[in-house]
Coordinates of C-alpha atoms and ligand atoms in Angstrom, one line a residue:
X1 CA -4.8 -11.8 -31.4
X2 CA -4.7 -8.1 -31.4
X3 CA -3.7 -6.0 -34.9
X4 CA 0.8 -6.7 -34.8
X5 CA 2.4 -4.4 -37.2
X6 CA 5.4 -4.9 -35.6
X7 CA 5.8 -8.1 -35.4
X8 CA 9.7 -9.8 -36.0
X9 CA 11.1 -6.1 -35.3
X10 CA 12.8 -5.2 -32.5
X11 CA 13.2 -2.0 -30.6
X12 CA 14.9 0.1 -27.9
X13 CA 12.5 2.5 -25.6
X14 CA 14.9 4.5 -23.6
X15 CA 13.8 5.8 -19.8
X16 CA 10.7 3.0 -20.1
X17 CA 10.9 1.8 -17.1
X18 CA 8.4 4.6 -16.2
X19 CA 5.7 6.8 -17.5
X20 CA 5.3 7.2 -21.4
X21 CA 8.7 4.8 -22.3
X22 CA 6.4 2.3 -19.7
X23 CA 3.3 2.8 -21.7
X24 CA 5.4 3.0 -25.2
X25 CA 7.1 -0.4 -24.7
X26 CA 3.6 -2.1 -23.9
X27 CA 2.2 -1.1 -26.3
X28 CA 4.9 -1.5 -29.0
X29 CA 5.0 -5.1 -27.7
X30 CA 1.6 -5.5 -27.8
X31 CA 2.0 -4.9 -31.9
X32 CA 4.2 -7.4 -32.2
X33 CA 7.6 -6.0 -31.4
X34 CA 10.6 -7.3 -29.3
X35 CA 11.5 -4.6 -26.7
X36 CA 14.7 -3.4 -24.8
X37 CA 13.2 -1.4 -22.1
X38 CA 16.1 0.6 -21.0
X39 CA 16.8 2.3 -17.2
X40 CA 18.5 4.1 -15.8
X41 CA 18.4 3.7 -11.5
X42 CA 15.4 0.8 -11.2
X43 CA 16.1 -2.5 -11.8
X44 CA 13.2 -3.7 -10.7
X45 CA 10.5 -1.4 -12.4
X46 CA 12.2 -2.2 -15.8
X47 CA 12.0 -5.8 -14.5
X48 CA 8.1 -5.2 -14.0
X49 CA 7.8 -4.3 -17.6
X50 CA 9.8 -6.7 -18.7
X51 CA 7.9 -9.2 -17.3
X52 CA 4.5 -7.9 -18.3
X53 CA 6.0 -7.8 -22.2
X54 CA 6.8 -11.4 -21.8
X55 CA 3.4 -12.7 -20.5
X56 CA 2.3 -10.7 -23.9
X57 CA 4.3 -13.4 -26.2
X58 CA 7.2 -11.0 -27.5
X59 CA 10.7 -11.1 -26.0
X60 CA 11.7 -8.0 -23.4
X61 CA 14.8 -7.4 -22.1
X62 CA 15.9 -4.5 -19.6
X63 CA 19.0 -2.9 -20.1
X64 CA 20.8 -0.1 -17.9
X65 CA 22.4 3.1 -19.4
X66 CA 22.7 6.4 -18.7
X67 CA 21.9 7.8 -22.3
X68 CA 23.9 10.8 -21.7
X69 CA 26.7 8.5 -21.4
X70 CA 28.5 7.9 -24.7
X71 CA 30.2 4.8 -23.4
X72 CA 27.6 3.6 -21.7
X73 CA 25.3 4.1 -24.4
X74 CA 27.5 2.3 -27.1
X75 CA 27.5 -1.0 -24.4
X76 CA 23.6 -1.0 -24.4
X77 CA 23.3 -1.4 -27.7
X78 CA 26.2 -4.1 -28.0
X79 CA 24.1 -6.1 -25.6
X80 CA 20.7 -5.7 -27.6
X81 CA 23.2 -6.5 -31.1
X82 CA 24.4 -9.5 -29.2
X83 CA 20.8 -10.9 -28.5
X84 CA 19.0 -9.7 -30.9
X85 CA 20.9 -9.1 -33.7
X86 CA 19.3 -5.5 -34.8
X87 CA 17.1 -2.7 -33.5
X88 CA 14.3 -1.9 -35.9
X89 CA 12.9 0.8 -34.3
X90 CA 14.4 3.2 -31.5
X91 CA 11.9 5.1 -29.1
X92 CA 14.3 7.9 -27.8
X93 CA 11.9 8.7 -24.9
X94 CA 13.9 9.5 -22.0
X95 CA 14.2 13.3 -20.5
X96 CA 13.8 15.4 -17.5
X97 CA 13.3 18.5 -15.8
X98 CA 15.4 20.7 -13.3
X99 CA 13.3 23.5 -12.8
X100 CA 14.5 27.1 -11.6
X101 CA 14.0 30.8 -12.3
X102 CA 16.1 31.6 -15.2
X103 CA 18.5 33.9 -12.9
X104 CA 18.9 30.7 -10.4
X105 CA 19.5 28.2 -12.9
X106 CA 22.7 26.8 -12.6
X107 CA 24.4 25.2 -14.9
X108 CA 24.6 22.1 -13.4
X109 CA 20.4 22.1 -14.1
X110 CA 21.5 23.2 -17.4
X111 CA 24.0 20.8 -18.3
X112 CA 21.8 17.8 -17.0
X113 CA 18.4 18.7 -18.8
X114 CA 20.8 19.4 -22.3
X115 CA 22.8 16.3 -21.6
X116 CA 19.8 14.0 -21.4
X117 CA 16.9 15.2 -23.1
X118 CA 19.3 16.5 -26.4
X119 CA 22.7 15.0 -26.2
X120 CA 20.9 11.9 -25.1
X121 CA 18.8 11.2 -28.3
X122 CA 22.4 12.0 -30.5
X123 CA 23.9 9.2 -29.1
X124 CA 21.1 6.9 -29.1
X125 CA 20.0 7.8 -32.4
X126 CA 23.4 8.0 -33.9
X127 CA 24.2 4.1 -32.4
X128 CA 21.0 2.3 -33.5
X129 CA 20.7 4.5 -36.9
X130 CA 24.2 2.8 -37.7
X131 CA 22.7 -0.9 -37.0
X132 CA 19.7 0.2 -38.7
X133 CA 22.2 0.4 -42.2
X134 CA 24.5 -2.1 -41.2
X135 CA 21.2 -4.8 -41.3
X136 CA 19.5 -2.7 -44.2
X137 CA 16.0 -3.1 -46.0
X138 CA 14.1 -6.3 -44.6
X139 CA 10.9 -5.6 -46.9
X140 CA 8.7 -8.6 -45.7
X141 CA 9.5 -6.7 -42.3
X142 CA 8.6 -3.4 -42.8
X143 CA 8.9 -1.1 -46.1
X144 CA 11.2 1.1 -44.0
X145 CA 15.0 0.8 -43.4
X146 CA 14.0 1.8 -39.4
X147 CA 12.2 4.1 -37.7
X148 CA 13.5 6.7 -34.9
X149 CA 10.8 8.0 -32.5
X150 CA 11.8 11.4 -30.5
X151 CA 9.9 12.2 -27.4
X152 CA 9.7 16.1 -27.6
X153 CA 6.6 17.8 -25.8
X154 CA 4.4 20.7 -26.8
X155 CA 7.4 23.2 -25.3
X156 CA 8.9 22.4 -28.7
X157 CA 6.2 25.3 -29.7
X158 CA 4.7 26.8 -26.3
X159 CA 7.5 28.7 -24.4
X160 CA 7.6 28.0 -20.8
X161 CA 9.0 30.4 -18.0
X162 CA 10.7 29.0 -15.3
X163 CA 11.8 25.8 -17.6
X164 CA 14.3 27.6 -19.9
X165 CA 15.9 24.5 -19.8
X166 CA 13.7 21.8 -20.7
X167 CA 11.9 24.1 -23.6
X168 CA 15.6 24.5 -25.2
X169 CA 16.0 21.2 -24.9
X170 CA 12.6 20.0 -27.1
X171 CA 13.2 23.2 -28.8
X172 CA 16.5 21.3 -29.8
X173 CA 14.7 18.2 -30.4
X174 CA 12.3 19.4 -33.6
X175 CA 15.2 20.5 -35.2
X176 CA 17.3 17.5 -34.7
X177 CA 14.4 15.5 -35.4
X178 CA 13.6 17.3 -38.8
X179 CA 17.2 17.7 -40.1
X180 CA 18.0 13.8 -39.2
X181 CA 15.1 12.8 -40.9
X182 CA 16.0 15.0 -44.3
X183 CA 19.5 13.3 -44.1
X184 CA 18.4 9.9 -43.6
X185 CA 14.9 9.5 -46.0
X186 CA 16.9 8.6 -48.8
X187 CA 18.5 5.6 -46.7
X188 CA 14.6 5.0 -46.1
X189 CA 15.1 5.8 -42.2
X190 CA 11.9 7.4 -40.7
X191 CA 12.7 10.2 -38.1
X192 CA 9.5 11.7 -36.4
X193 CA 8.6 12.9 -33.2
X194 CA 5.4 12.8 -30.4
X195 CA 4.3 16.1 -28.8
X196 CA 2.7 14.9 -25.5
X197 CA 0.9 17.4 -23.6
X198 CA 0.0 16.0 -19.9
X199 CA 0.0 13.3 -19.4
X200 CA -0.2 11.8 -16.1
X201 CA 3.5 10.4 -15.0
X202 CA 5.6 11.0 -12.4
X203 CA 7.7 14.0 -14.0
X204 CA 4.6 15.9 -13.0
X205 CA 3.2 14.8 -10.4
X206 CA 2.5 18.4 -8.6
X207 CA 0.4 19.3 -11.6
X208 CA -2.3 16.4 -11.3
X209 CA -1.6 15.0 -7.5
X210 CA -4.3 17.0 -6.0
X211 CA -7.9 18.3 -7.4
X212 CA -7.1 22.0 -7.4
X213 CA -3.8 21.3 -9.2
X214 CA -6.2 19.1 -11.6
X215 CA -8.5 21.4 -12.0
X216 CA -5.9 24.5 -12.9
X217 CA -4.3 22.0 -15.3
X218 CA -7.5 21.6 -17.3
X219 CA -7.9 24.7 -18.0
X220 CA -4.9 24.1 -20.6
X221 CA -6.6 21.1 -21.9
X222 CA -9.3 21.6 -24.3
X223 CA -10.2 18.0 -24.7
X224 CA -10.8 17.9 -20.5
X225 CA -8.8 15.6 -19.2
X226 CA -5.1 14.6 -18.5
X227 CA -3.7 12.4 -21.0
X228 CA -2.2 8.6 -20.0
X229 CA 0.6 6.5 -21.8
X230 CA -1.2 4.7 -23.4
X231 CA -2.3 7.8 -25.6
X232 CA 0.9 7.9 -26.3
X233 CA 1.9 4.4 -26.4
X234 CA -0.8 3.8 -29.3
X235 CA 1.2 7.3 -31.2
X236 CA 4.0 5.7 -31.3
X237 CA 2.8 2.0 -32.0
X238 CA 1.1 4.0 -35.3
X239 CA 4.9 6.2 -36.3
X240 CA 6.5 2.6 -35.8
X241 CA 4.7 0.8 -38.1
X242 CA 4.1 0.5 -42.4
X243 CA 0.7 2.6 -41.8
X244 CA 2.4 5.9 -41.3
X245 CA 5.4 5.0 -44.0
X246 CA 4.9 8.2 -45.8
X247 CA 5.2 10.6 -42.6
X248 CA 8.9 11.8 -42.6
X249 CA 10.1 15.0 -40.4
X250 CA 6.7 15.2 -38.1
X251 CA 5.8 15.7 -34.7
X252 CA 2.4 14.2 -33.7
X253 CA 1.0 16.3 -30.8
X254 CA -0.9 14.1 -28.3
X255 CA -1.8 17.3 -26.2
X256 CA -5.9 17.0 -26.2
X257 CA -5.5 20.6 -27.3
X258 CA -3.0 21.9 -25.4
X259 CA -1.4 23.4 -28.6
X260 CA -4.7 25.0 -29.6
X261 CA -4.3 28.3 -27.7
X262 CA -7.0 27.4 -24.9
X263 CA -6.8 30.8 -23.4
X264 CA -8.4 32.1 -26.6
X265 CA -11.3 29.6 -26.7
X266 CA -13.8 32.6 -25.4
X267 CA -12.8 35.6 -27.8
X268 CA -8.9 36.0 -26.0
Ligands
NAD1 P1 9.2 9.9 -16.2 O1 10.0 10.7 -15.3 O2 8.3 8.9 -15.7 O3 10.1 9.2 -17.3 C1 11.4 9.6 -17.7 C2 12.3 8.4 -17.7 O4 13.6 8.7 -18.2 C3 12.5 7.9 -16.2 O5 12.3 6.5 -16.2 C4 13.9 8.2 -15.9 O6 14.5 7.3 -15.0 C5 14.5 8.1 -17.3 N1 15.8 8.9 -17.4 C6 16.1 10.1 -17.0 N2 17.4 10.4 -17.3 C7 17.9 9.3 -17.9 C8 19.1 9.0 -18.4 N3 20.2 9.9 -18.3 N4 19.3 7.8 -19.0 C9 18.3 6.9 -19.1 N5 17.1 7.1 -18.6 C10 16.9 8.3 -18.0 O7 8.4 11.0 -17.0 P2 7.6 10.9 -18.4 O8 6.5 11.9 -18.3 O9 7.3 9.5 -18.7 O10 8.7 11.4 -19.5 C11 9.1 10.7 -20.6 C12 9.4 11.7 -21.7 O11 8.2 12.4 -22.1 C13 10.4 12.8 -21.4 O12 11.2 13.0 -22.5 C14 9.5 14.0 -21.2 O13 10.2 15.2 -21.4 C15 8.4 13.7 -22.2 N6 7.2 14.5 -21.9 C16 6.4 14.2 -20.9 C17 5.2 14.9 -20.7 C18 4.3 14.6 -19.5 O14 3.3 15.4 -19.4 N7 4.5 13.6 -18.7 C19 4.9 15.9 -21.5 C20 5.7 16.2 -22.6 C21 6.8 15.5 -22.8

């Protein structure tokens, strides 16, 4: 059996029915862990991964909810309660783009990516951070109270024209991340965050999909190549568990690079 420093937890991956929450509830299953792998539109693909969790000797269970949906939100995690009894751990992964020039933007585009990728994690974070205190301390479970996980991106650092906003939004994320973690140390609550760089999913799909869009790619990517889940996935597995229980108020860029200023590698 495989290293399971989650085992007899339990946790919510929002948006995991694809991409990085895919690859993040695998793996935090493969530690050990009991997983909600939450969807919004495909039954089915949450159903996959459900079923692949399973066959891995953990429990899975795939709930719907729009996380930008307070109400909807709140009935998620009365389900999980209902079965499980807690949530451990909460992987607040789900986001989006609307792209546009900034003077074409709508504010529909606006709204959305704000709605999801920001107002989405509040209400996540604010409804499994309350069963996180109602359960308190479970010591022969883990030295922490729970642990919240925040999907941000490196456009929590590196601006990016033409995504005003989806930058905000992760821009919005470090600081929620940060000030929610200062609030809730003391309640031993650990509140960090992953800063992927590319990594190859379907949000971004034109960037990889064909060799010259590859090869333009990694020219932001010191480390040469386009990152998977499962970089990810094993991030997260690390932020979930006892062996990062002194890390409060971080983001862990999984970027090969991408943070590094590539465009300076030769001199600038
Ligand atoms: P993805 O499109 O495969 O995954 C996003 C998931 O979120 C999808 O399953 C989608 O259905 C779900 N989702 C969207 N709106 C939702 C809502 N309102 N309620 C519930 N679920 C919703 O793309 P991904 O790359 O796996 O993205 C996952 C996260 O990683 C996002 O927060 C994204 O911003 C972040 N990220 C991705 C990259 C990358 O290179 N792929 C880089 C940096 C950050």
């Amino acid at each position: 059996m495989s290293y399971q420093p989650l085992k007899g937890q339990t946790a919510l991956v929002t948006g995991a029915s694809s991409g990085i929450g895919a690859g993040v509830a695998l793996a935090l299953a493969a530690a050990g862990a009991d997983v909600v792998v939450n969807y919004i539109a495909n039954p089915k693909a949450a159903e996959d991964i459900v079923a692949k969790i399973v066959a891995g000797g953990t429990r899975g269970l795939a709930l719907q909810a729009d996380i930008g949906d307070e109400a909807q939100v709140e009935a998620m995690f009365d389900k999980m309660i209902a079965a499980w009894g807690r949530c451990d751990i909460l992987v607040n992964n789900a986001g989006l783009q609307q792209d546009a020039a900034f003077t074409d933007m709508t504010l529909a585009q606006w709204n959305r990516v704000i709605n999801t990728n920001l107002t989405g994690m509040f209400l996540c974070s604010r409804r499994a951070v309350k069963e996180m205190l109602r359960v308190g301390p479970r010591p022969d479970v883990s030295a922490a109270t729970g642990k919240v996980i925040c999907m941000s991106s490196v456009h929590e650092i590196i601006p990016w024209a033409g995504h005003v906003n989806y930058a905000a939004s992760k821009g919005g994320v470090k600081l929620f991340m940060q000030s929610l973690s200062q609030e809730l140390a003391p309640q031993k609550i650990r509140v960090n965050s992953i800063g992927p760089g590319a990594i190859q999913t379907p949000i971004n799909r034109p960037a990889w999909e064909t060799p010259e869009a590859l090869e333009k790619l990694l020219e932001l990517i010191p480390y040469g190549r386009i990152g998977q889940p499962a970089d990810i996935g094993k991030a997260a597995v690390w932020l979930a568990s006892d062996d990062s229980d002194y890390v409060n108020g971080q983001t862990i860029f999984v970027c090969g690079g991408m943070t590094l200023y590539p465009e300076f590698a030769d001199g600038g």
